[in-house]
Each structure stands twice: as structure tokens, then as C-alpha cells.
Tab-separated table of C-alpha atoms and ligand atoms in Angstrom:
chain	number	residue	atom	x	y	z
A	1	UNK	CA	-21.619	7.540	-2.153
A	2	UNK	CA	-18.180	9.123	-2.199
A	3	UNK	CA	-15.948	10.174	0.674
A	4	UNK	CA	-13.111	12.669	0.435
A	5	UNK	CA	-11.758	12.258	3.942
A	6	UNK	CA	-8.743	11.664	6.124
A	7	UNK	CA	-8.671	8.814	8.650
A	8	UNK	CA	-11.079	9.716	11.469
A	9	UNK	CA	-13.985	8.248	13.392
A	10	UNK	CA	-16.655	9.817	11.201
A	11	UNK	CA	-15.053	8.079	8.235
A	12	UNK	CA	-15.382	4.810	10.151
A	13	UNK	CA	-19.075	5.542	10.783
A	14	UNK	CA	-19.528	6.126	7.049
A	15	UNK	CA	-17.678	2.878	6.287
A	16	UNK	CA	-20.488	1.003	8.020
A	17	UNK	CA	-23.373	3.415	7.566
A	18	UNK	CA	-23.317	3.349	3.777
A	19	UNK	CA	-23.116	-0.428	3.074
A	20	UNK	CA	-25.523	-1.136	5.958
A	21	UNK	CA	-28.437	0.381	4.049
A	22	UNK	CA	-27.303	-1.024	0.690
A	23	UNK	CA	-25.240	1.929	-0.565
A	24	UNK	CA	-21.789	1.625	-2.103
A	25	UNK	CA	-18.981	3.287	-0.152
A	26	UNK	CA	-16.588	4.934	-2.595
A	27	UNK	CA	-13.450	6.315	-0.943
A	28	UNK	CA	-11.632	8.946	-3.020
A	29	UNK	CA	-7.876	9.324	-2.888
A	30	UNK	CA	-7.380	12.917	-1.784
A	31	UNK	CA	-3.836	12.972	-3.158
A	32	UNK	CA	-4.968	12.517	-6.766
A	33	UNK	CA	-5.188	15.476	-9.120
A	34	UNK	CA	-8.537	17.305	-9.417
A	35	UNK	CA	-8.750	16.019	-13.021
A	36	UNK	CA	-8.422	12.400	-11.886
A	37	UNK	CA	-10.941	12.961	-9.085
A	38	UNK	CA	-13.391	14.487	-11.551
A	39	UNK	CA	-12.954	11.512	-13.876
A	40	UNK	CA	-13.387	8.982	-11.059
A	41	UNK	CA	-16.500	10.583	-9.525
A	42	UNK	CA	-18.152	10.839	-12.939
A	43	UNK	CA	-17.201	7.313	-13.907
A	44	UNK	CA	-18.510	5.896	-10.623
A	45	UNK	CA	-21.639	8.106	-10.923
A	46	UNK	CA	-21.430	9.115	-7.274
A	47	UNK	CA	-24.519	10.989	-6.089
A	48	UNK	CA	-23.505	11.956	-2.547
A	49	UNK	CA	-20.173	13.473	-1.519
A	50	UNK	CA	-18.994	13.401	2.079
A	51	UNK	CA	-16.044	15.714	2.428
A	52	UNK	CA	-13.858	16.971	5.264
A	53	UNK	CA	-14.193	20.694	5.760
A	54	UNK	CA	-10.397	21.014	5.504
A	55	UNK	CA	-10.579	19.391	2.054
A	56	UNK	CA	-13.175	21.770	0.613
A	57	UNK	CA	-10.494	23.760	-1.270
A	58	UNK	CA	-9.587	20.534	-3.127
A	59	UNK	CA	-13.238	19.661	-3.691
A	60	UNK	CA	-13.870	23.174	-5.079
A	61	UNK	CA	-11.390	22.447	-7.867
A	62	UNK	CA	-13.623	19.794	-9.452
A	63	UNK	CA	-17.058	20.391	-7.901
A	64	UNK	CA	-18.482	22.175	-10.920
A	65	UNK	CA	-17.558	19.302	-13.246
A	66	UNK	CA	-19.378	16.529	-11.377
A	67	UNK	CA	-23.035	15.713	-10.894
A	68	UNK	CA	-23.562	15.395	-7.130
A	69	UNK	CA	-26.989	15.674	-5.440
A	70	UNK	CA	-25.929	16.120	-1.802
A	71	UNK	CA	-22.735	17.462	-0.336
A	72	UNK	CA	-22.246	16.525	3.317
A	73	UNK	CA	-19.424	18.264	5.144
A	74	UNK	CA	-17.610	16.711	8.092
A	75	UNK	CA	-17.182	19.965	9.972
A	76	UNK	CA	-14.186	21.443	11.685
A	77	UNK	CA	-15.207	22.023	15.277
A	78	UNK	CA	-17.073	25.309	15.601
A	79	UNK	CA	-16.965	26.266	11.909
A	80	UNK	CA	-20.191	26.738	9.942
A	81	UNK	CA	-20.477	24.664	6.766
A	82	UNK	CA	-20.889	26.586	3.484
A	83	UNK	CA	-24.360	27.319	2.196
A	84	UNK	CA	-25.928	24.619	0.055
A	85	UNK	CA	-24.032	21.882	1.897
A	86	UNK	CA	-25.193	19.710	4.789
A	87	UNK	CA	-23.446	19.379	8.133
A	88	UNK	CA	-22.570	15.704	8.750
A	89	UNK	CA	-23.340	15.907	12.471
A	90	UNK	CA	-26.772	17.457	11.760
A	91	UNK	CA	-27.547	14.720	9.256
A	92	UNK	CA	-26.642	12.030	11.801
A	93	UNK	CA	-28.634	13.776	14.568
A	94	UNK	CA	-31.708	14.052	12.358
A	95	UNK	CA	-31.779	10.302	11.683
A	96	UNK	CA	-34.607	8.251	13.122
A	97	UNK	CA	-33.796	4.645	13.960
A	98	UNK	CA	-37.409	3.651	13.347
A	99	UNK	CA	-37.029	4.494	9.669
A	100	UNK	CA	-33.840	2.503	9.229
A	101	UNK	CA	-34.182	-0.413	6.828
A	102	UNK	CA	-31.049	-2.551	6.935
A	103	UNK	CA	-29.717	-4.042	3.741
A	104	UNK	CA	-30.741	-7.662	3.456
A	105	UNK	CA	-30.079	-8.192	-0.227
A	106	UNK	CA	-27.754	-10.552	-2.070
A	107	UNK	CA	-24.368	-10.888	-0.365
A	108	UNK	CA	-22.716	-10.556	-3.759
A	109	UNK	CA	-23.985	-6.976	-4.133
A	110	UNK	CA	-21.326	-4.248	-4.090
A	111	UNK	CA	-20.710	-2.678	-0.675
A	112	UNK	CA	-17.609	-0.624	-1.472
A	113	UNK	CA	-15.397	0.457	-4.324
A	114	UNK	CA	-11.928	1.886	-4.886
A	115	UNK	CA	-10.143	3.083	-7.990
A	116	UNK	CA	-6.602	2.113	-8.865
A	117	UNK	CA	-4.241	5.064	-8.909
A	118	UNK	CA	-3.984	4.774	-12.676
A	119	UNK	CA	-0.234	4.824	-13.228
A	120	UNK	CA	-0.940	3.219	-16.601
A	121	UNK	CA	-3.984	4.685	-18.333
A	122	UNK	CA	-7.144	5.860	-16.595
A	123	UNK	CA	-7.869	4.836	-12.990
A	124	UNK	CA	-9.996	1.701	-12.930
A	125	UNK	CA	-12.766	0.883	-10.468
A	126	UNK	CA	-12.809	-2.258	-8.336
A	127	UNK	CA	-15.975	-3.330	-6.520
A	128	UNK	CA	-15.974	-5.188	-3.190
A	129	UNK	CA	-19.082	-7.183	-2.288
A	130	UNK	CA	-20.538	-7.691	1.195
A	131	UNK	CA	-19.407	-11.301	0.903
A	132	UNK	CA	-15.848	-10.522	-0.187
A	133	UNK	CA	-15.385	-7.997	2.634
A	134	UNK	CA	-16.602	-10.481	5.256
A	135	UNK	CA	-14.372	-13.293	3.977
A	136	UNK	CA	-11.375	-10.964	3.630
A	137	UNK	CA	-11.891	-9.727	7.207
A	138	UNK	CA	-12.183	-13.218	8.651
A	139	UNK	CA	-9.034	-14.472	6.986
A	140	UNK	CA	-6.989	-11.277	7.552
A	141	UNK	CA	-7.746	-11.318	11.272
A	142	UNK	CA	-6.913	-14.934	12.030
A	143	UNK	CA	-3.908	-15.950	14.092
A	144	UNK	CA	-1.710	-16.877	11.128
A	145	UNK	CA	-2.604	-13.563	9.482
A	146	UNK	CA	-2.666	-10.182	11.194
A	147	UNK	CA	-3.536	-11.987	14.426
A	148	UNK	CA	-5.918	-9.350	15.799
A	149	UNK	CA	-7.384	-9.503	19.298
A	150	UNK	CA	-10.233	-7.603	20.914
A	151	UNK	CA	-7.667	-6.082	23.280
A	152	UNK	CA	-5.620	-4.611	20.398
A	153	UNK	CA	-5.358	-0.885	19.779
A	154	UNK	CA	-4.925	-0.463	16.037
A	155	UNK	CA	-3.718	2.682	14.303
A	156	UNK	CA	-3.944	2.514	10.506
A	157	UNK	CA	-1.466	4.992	9.046
A	158	UNK	CA	-2.457	3.664	5.641
A	159	UNK	CA	-5.210	5.994	4.450
A	160	UNK	CA	-8.826	4.875	4.535
A	161	UNK	CA	-8.959	5.944	0.873
A	162	UNK	CA	-6.290	3.403	-0.073
A	163	UNK	CA	-7.954	0.007	-0.515
A	164	UNK	CA	-10.095	0.520	2.603
A	165	UNK	CA	-6.988	1.031	4.772
A	166	UNK	CA	-6.118	-2.563	3.912
A	167	UNK	CA	-9.504	-3.666	5.238
A	168	UNK	CA	-8.619	-2.723	8.828
A	169	UNK	CA	-11.770	-0.682	9.576
A	170	UNK	CA	-13.849	-3.762	8.714
A	171	UNK	CA	-11.490	-6.317	10.266
A	172	UNK	CA	-10.972	-4.400	13.527
A	173	UNK	CA	-14.682	-3.751	13.957
A	174	UNK	CA	-15.399	-7.437	13.425
A	175	UNK	CA	-12.883	-8.360	16.146
A	176	UNK	CA	-13.802	-5.452	18.420
A	177	UNK	CA	-10.358	-3.812	18.525
A	178	UNK	CA	-9.990	-0.191	19.585
A	179	UNK	CA	-9.059	1.994	16.612
A	180	UNK	CA	-6.982	5.171	16.727
A	181	UNK	CA	-7.007	7.555	13.760
A	182	UNK	CA	-4.212	10.020	13.038
A	183	UNK	CA	-6.237	12.476	10.904
A	184	UNK	CA	-3.877	14.394	8.622
A	185	UNK	CA	-0.918	14.217	11.049
A	186	UNK	CA	1.300	11.599	9.458
A	187	UNK	CA	4.793	12.951	10.212
A	188	UNK	CA	6.969	10.580	12.298
A	189	UNK	CA	6.971	12.606	15.564
A	190	UNK	CA	3.161	12.992	15.541
A	191	UNK	CA	2.725	9.272	14.902
A	192	UNK	CA	5.252	8.290	17.564
A	193	UNK	CA	3.514	10.520	20.137
A	194	UNK	CA	0.178	8.940	19.255
A	195	UNK	CA	1.605	5.388	19.503
A	196	UNK	CA	2.861	6.185	22.977
A	197	UNK	CA	-0.165	8.160	24.220
A	198	UNK	CA	-2.789	5.699	22.996
A	199	UNK	CA	-0.731	2.583	23.786
A	200	UNK	CA	-1.085	1.408	20.191
A	201	UNK	CA	-0.418	-2.311	19.743
A	202	UNK	CA	-0.726	-2.672	15.959
A	203	UNK	CA	-0.147	-0.176	13.189
A	204	UNK	CA	0.035	-0.395	9.394
A	205	UNK	CA	1.598	1.639	6.615
A	206	UNK	CA	3.926	1.796	3.613
A	207	UNK	CA	7.728	1.399	4.049
A	208	UNK	CA	8.447	5.119	3.587
A	209	UNK	CA	6.454	5.829	6.773
A	210	UNK	CA	8.470	3.269	8.757
A	211	UNK	CA	11.782	4.460	7.311
A	212	UNK	CA	10.919	7.936	8.605
A	213	UNK	CA	9.951	6.521	12.008
A	214	UNK	CA	13.175	4.507	12.213
A	215	UNK	CA	15.198	7.608	11.480
A	216	UNK	CA	13.501	9.571	14.295
A	217	UNK	CA	13.961	6.686	16.751
A	218	UNK	CA	17.652	6.508	15.845
A	219	UNK	CA	18.189	10.228	16.245
A	220	UNK	CA	16.141	10.534	19.493
A	221	UNK	CA	17.183	7.501	21.515
A	222	UNK	CA	14.900	6.744	24.454
A	223	UNK	CA	12.483	9.591	23.686
A	224	UNK	CA	9.453	7.415	22.919
A	225	UNK	CA	8.037	4.543	24.947
A	226	UNK	CA	6.772	2.029	22.397
A	227	UNK	CA	6.476	-0.900	24.778
A	228	UNK	CA	2.814	-1.489	23.813
A	229	UNK	CA	3.538	-1.838	20.106
A	230	UNK	CA	3.643	-5.497	19.044
A	231	UNK	CA	3.279	-5.417	15.243
A	232	UNK	CA	3.919	-2.908	12.480
A	233	UNK	CA	2.261	-4.156	9.306
A	234	UNK	CA	4.033	-3.026	6.180
A	235	UNK	CA	2.931	-3.318	2.558
A	236	UNK	CA	2.367	-1.267	-0.559
A	237	UNK	CA	5.986	-1.629	-1.600
A	238	UNK	CA	8.806	-3.906	-0.522
A	239	UNK	CA	10.030	-3.532	3.053
A	240	UNK	CA	13.856	-3.542	2.977
A	241	UNK	CA	15.343	-6.453	4.936
A	242	UNK	CA	17.665	-4.018	6.723
A	243	UNK	CA	14.672	-2.031	7.995
A	244	UNK	CA	12.946	-5.158	9.300
A	245	UNK	CA	16.148	-6.197	11.064
A	246	UNK	CA	16.857	-2.728	12.497
A	247	UNK	CA	13.397	-2.402	14.050
A	248	UNK	CA	13.665	-5.884	15.524
A	249	UNK	CA	17.189	-5.699	16.868
A	250	UNK	CA	17.395	-2.057	17.924
A	251	UNK	CA	13.838	-1.587	19.230
A	252	UNK	CA	12.345	-5.092	19.622
A	253	UNK	CA	9.615	-4.113	17.147
A	254	UNK	CA	8.137	-6.670	14.800
A	255	UNK	CA	7.537	-5.722	11.186
A	256	UNK	CA	4.988	-7.952	9.476
A	257	UNK	CA	5.302	-7.849	5.711
A	258	UNK	CA	2.172	-8.242	3.595
A	259	UNK	CA	1.389	-7.981	-0.084
A	260	UNK	CA	-1.742	-6.854	-1.829
A	261	UNK	CA	-3.364	-4.630	-4.404
A	262	UNK	CA	-6.521	-2.604	-4.919
A	263	UNK	CA	-7.677	-5.586	-6.976
A	264	UNK	CA	-7.083	-8.023	-4.085
A	265	UNK	CA	-9.099	-6.230	-1.340
A	266	UNK	CA	-6.057	-5.933	-0.634
A	267	UNK	CA	-4.532	-8.684	1.508
A	268	UNK	CA	-3.190	-11.434	-0.754
A	269	UNK	CA	-0.235	-12.762	1.219
A	270	UNK	CA	1.194	-12.294	4.702
A	271	UNK	CA	4.785	-12.861	5.826
A	272	UNK	CA	4.141	-14.984	8.913
A	273	UNK	CA	6.883	-17.514	9.615
A	274	UNK	CA	5.902	-21.142	9.967
A	275	UNK	CA	7.309	-23.192	12.858
A	276	UNK	CA	10.001	-24.751	10.668
A	277	UNK	CA	11.374	-21.325	9.659
A	278	UNK	CA	11.135	-20.090	13.238
A	279	UNK	CA	13.574	-22.829	14.223
A	280	UNK	CA	16.167	-21.653	11.670
A	281	UNK	CA	19.044	-19.220	12.078
A	282	UNK	CA	17.984	-15.567	12.746
A	283	UNK	CA	19.527	-14.332	9.478
A	284	UNK	CA	17.539	-16.911	7.488
A	285	UNK	CA	14.418	-15.788	9.314
A	286	UNK	CA	15.098	-12.202	8.210
A	287	UNK	CA	15.439	-13.456	4.625
A	288	UNK	CA	11.935	-14.914	4.899
A	289	UNK	CA	10.527	-11.859	6.647
A	290	UNK	CA	11.740	-9.702	3.770
A	291	UNK	CA	9.674	-11.830	1.377
A	292	UNK	CA	6.007	-11.002	0.916
A	293	UNK	CA	4.804	-14.172	2.597
A	294	UNK	CA	2.477	-17.030	1.814
A	295	UNK	CA	-0.944	-16.601	0.229
A	296	UNK	CA	-3.829	-16.106	2.633
A	297	UNK	CA	-6.229	-19.028	3.005
A	298	UNK	CA	-8.461	-19.361	-0.082
A	299	UNK	CA	-6.103	-17.272	-2.234
A	300	UNK	CA	-4.498	-19.285	-5.031
A	301	UNK	CA	-1.259	-18.163	-6.643
A	302	UNK	CA	0.800	-19.098	-9.669
A	303	UNK	CA	3.600	-17.434	-11.621
A	304	UNK	CA	3.969	-17.358	-15.368
A	305	UNK	CA	6.674	-16.281	-17.804
A	306	UNK	CA	7.284	-16.775	-21.523
A	307	UNK	CA	8.075	-20.469	-20.867
A	308	UNK	CA	4.820	-21.177	-19.047
A	309	UNK	CA	4.134	-21.560	-15.305
A	310	UNK	CA	7.225	-21.034	-13.188
A	311	UNK	CA	8.529	-23.730	-10.850
A	312	UNK	CA	8.322	-22.963	-7.128
A	313	UNK	CA	12.111	-22.848	-6.762
A	314	UNK	CA	12.620	-19.331	-5.356
A	315	UNK	CA	14.727	-18.454	-8.410
A	316	UNK	CA	12.658	-18.421	-11.582
A	317	UNK	CA	10.832	-15.139	-12.127
A	318	UNK	CA	7.392	-14.740	-13.609
A	319	UNK	CA	4.271	-12.624	-13.348
A	320	UNK	CA	2.141	-13.410	-10.308
A	321	UNK	CA	-1.424	-14.478	-11.019
A	322	UNK	CA	-3.990	-14.720	-8.213
A	323	UNK	CA	-7.494	-16.038	-7.755
A	324	UNK	CA	-9.807	-16.130	-4.761
A	325	UNK	CA	-13.027	-15.005	-3.087
A	326	UNK	CA	-11.840	-11.391	-2.640
A	327	UNK	CA	-9.777	-11.051	-5.805
A	328	UNK	CA	-11.388	-8.925	-8.525
A	329	UNK	CA	-12.611	-10.726	-11.611
A	330	UNK	CA	-13.229	-7.549	-13.654
A	331	UNK	CA	-12.900	-3.770	-13.491
A	332	UNK	CA	-16.044	-1.705	-13.033
A	333	UNK	CA	-17.856	-0.586	-16.121
A	334	UNK	CA	-15.051	-0.537	-18.657
A	335	UNK	CA	-14.222	-2.404	-21.801
A	336	UNK	CA	-10.549	-1.685	-21.162
A	337	UNK	CA	-9.695	-4.759	-19.103
A	338	UNK	CA	-6.111	-4.602	-20.391
A	339	UNK	CA	-5.875	-8.392	-20.578
A	340	UNK	CA	-5.681	-8.335	-16.788
A	341	UNK	CA	-7.962	-11.331	-16.308
A	342	UNK	CA	-7.310	-14.785	-17.735
A	343	UNK	CA	-10.065	-16.855	-19.297
A	344	UNK	CA	-9.907	-19.242	-16.310
A	345	UNK	CA	-10.581	-16.496	-13.761
A	346	UNK	CA	-7.109	-15.443	-12.580
A	347	UNK	CA	-6.067	-11.842	-12.089
A	348	UNK	CA	-2.734	-10.948	-13.681
A	349	UNK	CA	-1.069	-8.801	-11.030
A	350	UNK	CA	1.706	-7.220	-13.102
A	351	UNK	CA	4.116	-8.084	-10.268
A	352	UNK	CA	7.216	-10.091	-11.155
A	353	UNK	CA	7.876	-12.665	-8.459
A	354	UNK	CA	9.616	-15.827	-7.459
A	355	UNK	CA	7.788	-18.431	-5.396
A	356	UNK	CA	9.865	-20.789	-3.247
A	357	UNK	CA	9.240	-24.410	-2.359
A	358	UNK	CA	7.477	-23.382	0.873
A	359	UNK	CA	5.104	-21.120	-1.060
A	360	UNK	CA	6.697	-17.810	-0.011
A	361	UNK	CA	6.301	-15.118	-2.641
A	362	UNK	CA	9.069	-12.621	-3.272
A	363	UNK	CA	8.176	-9.529	-5.293
A	364	UNK	CA	11.082	-8.736	-7.575
A	365	UNK	CA	9.482	-5.819	-9.368
A	366	UNK	CA	6.458	-4.378	-11.065
A	367	UNK	CA	6.665	-5.678	-14.616
A	368	UNK	CA	7.174	-2.107	-15.848
A	369	UNK	CA	9.986	-1.457	-13.341
A	370	UNK	CA	12.108	-4.572	-13.871
A	371	UNK	CA	15.357	-3.622	-15.618
A	372	UNK	CA	15.969	-5.600	-18.783
A	373	UNK	CA	19.719	-5.534	-19.275
A	374	UNK	CA	20.759	-7.641	-22.256
A	375	UNK	CA	18.888	-10.917	-21.849
A	376	UNK	CA	18.856	-10.635	-18.047
A	377	UNK	CA	16.322	-9.176	-15.666
A	378	UNK	CA	17.618	-7.069	-12.792
A	379	UNK	CA	15.382	-6.564	-9.769
A	380	UNK	CA	15.192	-2.871	-8.864
A	381	UNK	CA	13.565	-3.868	-5.557
A	382	UNK	CA	16.567	-6.005	-4.559
A	383	UNK	CA	19.002	-3.159	-5.283
A	384	UNK	CA	16.860	-0.643	-3.392
A	385	UNK	CA	16.592	-2.941	-0.389
A	386	UNK	CA	20.346	-3.423	-0.322
A	387	UNK	CA	21.114	0.290	-0.731
A	388	UNK	CA	18.726	1.164	2.090
A	389	UNK	CA	20.703	-1.282	4.190
A	390	UNK	CA	23.680	1.102	4.139
A	391	UNK	CA	23.790	3.101	7.385
A	392	UNK	CA	24.118	6.454	5.573
A	393	UNK	CA	21.186	5.913	3.205
A	394	UNK	CA	17.678	7.125	4.028
A	395	UNK	CA	15.950	6.194	0.740
A	396	UNK	CA	16.967	4.713	-2.600
A	397	UNK	CA	15.036	4.242	-5.838
A	398	UNK	CA	16.446	2.178	-8.693
A	399	UNK	CA	15.139	2.398	-12.249
A	400	UNK	CA	16.117	1.701	-15.846
A	401	UNK	CA	17.945	4.138	-18.088
A	402	UNK	CA	18.302	3.392	-21.809
A	403	UNK	CA	21.576	1.850	-22.976
A	404	UNK	CA	22.767	1.379	-26.549
A	405	UNK	CA	24.251	-2.064	-26.095
A	406	UNK	CA	22.258	-3.561	-23.196
A	407	UNK	CA	18.890	-1.855	-23.896
A	408	UNK	CA	18.522	-0.883	-20.235
A	409	UNK	CA	20.851	-0.413	-17.295
A	410	UNK	CA	20.129	0.319	-13.627
A	411	UNK	CA	20.502	3.785	-12.174
A	412	UNK	CA	19.987	4.651	-8.496
A	413	UNK	CA	18.808	7.872	-6.890
A	414	UNK	CA	19.840	7.979	-3.263
A	415	UNK	CA	18.797	10.268	-0.401
A	416	UNK	CA	21.298	10.382	2.439
A	417	UNK	CA	20.380	10.607	6.100
A	418	UNK	CA	20.991	14.018	7.651
A	419	UNK	CA	24.666	14.700	8.438
A	420	UNK	CA	25.826	11.538	6.640
A	421	UNK	CA	28.246	11.280	3.764
A	422	UNK	CA	29.190	8.461	1.445
A	423	UNK	CA	30.496	8.335	-2.133
A	424	UNK	CA	29.045	6.399	-5.052
A	425	UNK	CA	32.178	4.219	-5.131
A	426	UNK	CA	31.654	3.336	-1.480
A	427	UNK	CA	28.041	2.405	-2.139
A	428	UNK	CA	29.028	0.243	-5.110
A	429	UNK	CA	31.628	-1.497	-2.977
A	430	UNK	CA	28.925	-2.051	-0.329
A	431	UNK	CA	26.619	-3.632	-2.929
A	432	UNK	CA	29.292	-5.694	-4.691
A	433	UNK	CA	29.263	-8.768	-2.397
A	434	UNK	CA	25.482	-9.073	-2.675
A	435	UNK	CA	25.080	-8.866	-6.470
A	436	UNK	CA	26.531	-10.108	-9.750
A	437	UNK	CA	28.635	-7.418	-11.418
A	438	UNK	CA	26.177	-6.833	-14.269
A	439	UNK	CA	23.425	-6.132	-11.734
A	440	UNK	CA	25.192	-3.169	-10.132
A	441	UNK	CA	23.899	0.319	-11.007
A	442	UNK	CA	25.792	2.173	-13.735
A	443	UNK	CA	25.038	5.478	-12.036
A	444	UNK	CA	24.350	6.464	-8.450
A	445	UNK	CA	23.044	9.990	-8.054
A	446	UNK	CA	22.552	11.721	-4.734
A	447	UNK	CA	19.292	13.651	-4.570
A	448	UNK	CA	17.379	15.641	-1.921
A	449	UNK	CA	14.187	13.604	-2.229
A	450	UNK	CA	12.553	10.885	-4.278
A	451	UNK	CA	9.229	11.708	-5.916
A	452	UNK	CA	6.375	9.696	-4.401
A	453	UNK	CA	2.974	8.570	-5.654
A	454	UNK	CA	-0.292	9.530	-4.004
A	455	UNK	CA	0.077	6.560	-1.660
A	456	UNK	CA	3.741	7.057	-0.753
A	457	UNK	CA	5.477	4.723	-3.208
A	458	UNK	CA	8.508	5.772	-5.243
A	459	UNK	CA	7.337	7.359	-8.490
A	460	UNK	CA	9.790	5.694	-10.821
A	461	UNK	CA	8.034	6.875	-13.980
A	462	UNK	CA	9.127	10.432	-13.084
A	463	UNK	CA	12.721	9.317	-12.508
A	464	UNK	CA	12.808	7.321	-15.757
A	465	UNK	CA	11.575	10.367	-17.639
A	466	UNK	CA	13.964	12.768	-15.882
A	467	UNK	CA	17.047	10.655	-16.517
A	468	UNK	CA	16.156	9.107	-19.879
A	469	UNK	CA	19.016	10.962	-21.590
A	470	UNK	CA	21.520	10.333	-18.838
A	471	UNK	CA	24.752	9.351	-20.556
A	472	UNK	CA	26.324	6.122	-19.439
B	501	LIG	P1	-2.094	-0.621	-4.906
B	501	LIG	O1	-3.148	-1.195	-5.764
B	501	LIG	O2	-1.963	0.859	-5.015
B	501	LIG	O3	-2.249	-1.065	-3.495
B	501	LIG	O4	-0.691	-1.179	-5.415
B	501	LIG	C1	-0.453	-2.547	-5.520
B	501	LIG	C2	0.979	-2.803	-5.861
B	501	LIG	O5	1.826	-2.406	-4.796
B	501	LIG	C3	1.310	-4.266	-6.071
B	501	LIG	O6	0.967	-4.714	-7.346
B	501	LIG	C4	2.803	-4.296	-5.818
B	501	LIG	O7	3.525	-3.919	-6.967
B	501	LIG	C5	2.975	-3.263	-4.753
B	501	LIG	N1	3.073	-3.905	-3.444
B	501	LIG	C6	2.107	-4.055	-2.517
B	501	LIG	N2	2.588	-4.661	-1.418
B	501	LIG	C7	3.895	-4.909	-1.643
B	501	LIG	C8	4.956	-5.515	-0.891
B	501	LIG	N3	4.781	-5.961	0.331
B	501	LIG	N4	6.163	-5.606	-1.483
B	501	LIG	C9	6.384	-5.141	-2.731
B	501	LIG	N5	5.437	-4.551	-3.475
B	501	LIG	C10	4.200	-4.433	-2.943
């Protein structure tokens, strides 16, 4: 049963209503193209579509190409739903508890599914079982994880169509937290007003959301009272160290860095600091907080490169492999498994990492984004993090451009904060102490905005294509 919905309470009802009778909740990413949505709905063989009335124009673009039996519309207050479609509130009101037969089948049965956003090839489906959702919720919520309490007020900015909003609807319901949903209003001022009004204690989203929030806080000092907020969970792409430090030191706000993927339910690692690290110098603590953390309980990790498994030395890079009770072991109904799963049951993440002696993972790049300059690998993530540490820089994306001698060289696209100015030479001089010379970008280009994926990550494939002939 598919949903095409923003984050709202009806979506939460559906999250529980569908698996509770044995259905499979399939959340569709409303930022994908109609062609992708058509492909995904047909591949998943969805039979029921629950769609926000405001999203009907999007649904109309692929409705005729899918085979759906019932269309249930989550209505806009006071508006009639189109003919041939059911009104969600009427469907709920017509239910009779006496006829409800709860699902009591095998815990390994699918309860939910999501598709990857398909940056390489077709989107691929990942199934989550009742068992994997329960285990993922229990471990995510515990004190050394997201540390959720019944008294928490949690606002997931991360969409409920993106890996189940990182599991928060399930985890928060298990703990009994209050949840606040932003609907389609995801601009920084709307979010900040909601944090203040609802006394939000925990929120979660991708770094671009928090960079926008930081910018508004900096330009409107004292406007928002965020004294209730105790943790801002960030994942989806690397949180720049400078952003983590700025929130902490300027606003007393704690960023908690986590890593995961559609294939990992998604929480795979969380950047909590152990007591030993907490006793170290503040700057060292920020270094650890900028890493993606240690694997959650029951999640096993290892890194591998062309020389075999990497040592846990915090230096050697390799592809991260993961295994655990909520890590996918196959994609749904496809023969194209892209060698993503090893014969001994590990998922090959495609993320290039180091792992240090304490078990902290640091994501250096997606394997397709790492810049291969001569025989050396340059981390685009490290350069981006450092560039975004410059006070004039709002956003920076670093990617490879072809080079005759070195094969690839780094190029940076930089968006400046409003009313700020800086030259490329100044930025290079700013980076120089933090990097070896060969790691510095060959070109820094100032742009108005950086293209983003459907879930708010930098779309580097577009930049690589746009600048592939850039002379250097
Ligand atoms: P998705 O399946 O859309 O959630 O994307 C998963 C990918 O996002 C991972 O494979 C990583 O490349 C990236 N990612 C997720 N969390 C982080 C993080 N904290 N730091 C860096 N990259 C991340």
C-alpha cells in the first residue's frame, strides 16, 4: 500500500495502520520524477494509493500508467475529494473495530518498504520486516543512541518517505514521545517558529536544513527561543565540523551525527562520545563529533580495499561493509543485485571510510565521488567540510573534473552567504593549512546554488557533467 504524503499525523496513522493488519507500507518519495514514481509503483505492485490532496497534480502525471485499485485522498480541510477517489477521513470513520483482525503472522514478514533514489541505475526496493523495525527502534532509542524519552517532543524534518524518517515514527511511538510534523513547510523560519511554539526537544534532518537554520539564527540574533531543543540529529550527508561547533558554541545546541542508508533501516552508526573522549580537549571532541560514530549495537562493520580488510587506524580508506538484524540482505524482486551483497552476508555500502582504533567510522566519500588524482584519493567530503567552515561560505560541493596528467582533479562550487565576499585565492589560503597541496581544488567557482537530490544532498553527478570540459 503506497503513500504519497508529506509528514503529518495521518501519515503516522498509516505507518501503523497498514503493517498492523499485515499490509506493507510503501512510502513514495514525492520529489522523484513521475517516470521514477511510475516505475516504482509498478515494480512494487502497489494496489492502494494514499495521497495528499495537495499532491494530486503530481499523482495525475503517472496515475494512468499504474494499476491501482483504490485511491484514498488525505483531504485538504473543507475540499471535496475528486470523483472515483475515497476520502481518508471517511474511510477511517467507516471502520468497525469488531472486524479488525490484527496481524499475528511471522515476524520476518515485510511490514514496510522503501526504494533507493536510484542515482545509479533503477531505484531498488528494500523490505523491512516487523522484526527488523522493532529491533531497529529498540536500539535507536536507547541512551547511547538517540536517547529518546517519553517526555521528548520530536520533530522529524527528514521526510517520512525517506527511509521511514530514519525510523522515528516507529521509535517515538514505542517510547511514547510527542511528535510534531511540519507538513510541507520546511523553510528555516517556519521550522524555527515550530521549534519554539511546540517546545521541540529533538529534531532530525540533513545538513543542508541545519546550514539554513544556522544562517537564519546568525542573521536574526535573539529572535527565536530554542531553550527546549536538546538534540539536532543530522545524517544523510556529512555534517561539517564547523557547523557542529557553531551550533554548540554560539547557541548551545547539540548536533548528533548519525550515518545510515535506505539499506540499513537506516541507523547504522551514531556519533555519541564515550566517557574517555568526553574527558579530552574540546577541539578533539569536535573531531570525533564530525565523524559518523560507532556502529549501533548488533551492527557489525568492516572496511575493505584492494589490499583486503583495512586496519582500524583512522587513516586507511576502504569501502564500508555492514551486517546486522536490520541491514538488507537483498533488494526486492530484482536480479540486478549489483554485487552489493557478499557471499557471507555483508552489505557493501559504497561508502569509502576510515575506521579508527575506537571503532569510530569516518565517511570520506561515496565511492563514485572520491577524487582519484594520480595514485591518491582525495576526500571531497573533507574539502567541503573545510570550505563550509569559512565564515563567508554558505554551501560548498567538491567533485572531480577530468585531468590529462592526474586523471582527476578536485573542483569546488561555492555558494556565498548573503552580503559576503571572498576570492578563490583567499579560500585556497584558508584551506592550505588543513590539506596537502595536491589535495587543494584546482578550481573554485562561485555559484548561486548547488543542485540537490530529492532528499537534499548535493547532486554531484550534475556538477560533474556540467564541468566535465572545464579546462585546468
Ligand atoms: P540514502 O539511502 O538516500 O539514505 O543515502 C545513503 C547514503 O547517504 C550513504 O551511503 C552515505 O553516502 C550518505 N550518508 C548518510 N549519512 C551520512 C553521514 N552522516 N555522513 C556522510 N554521508 C552520509
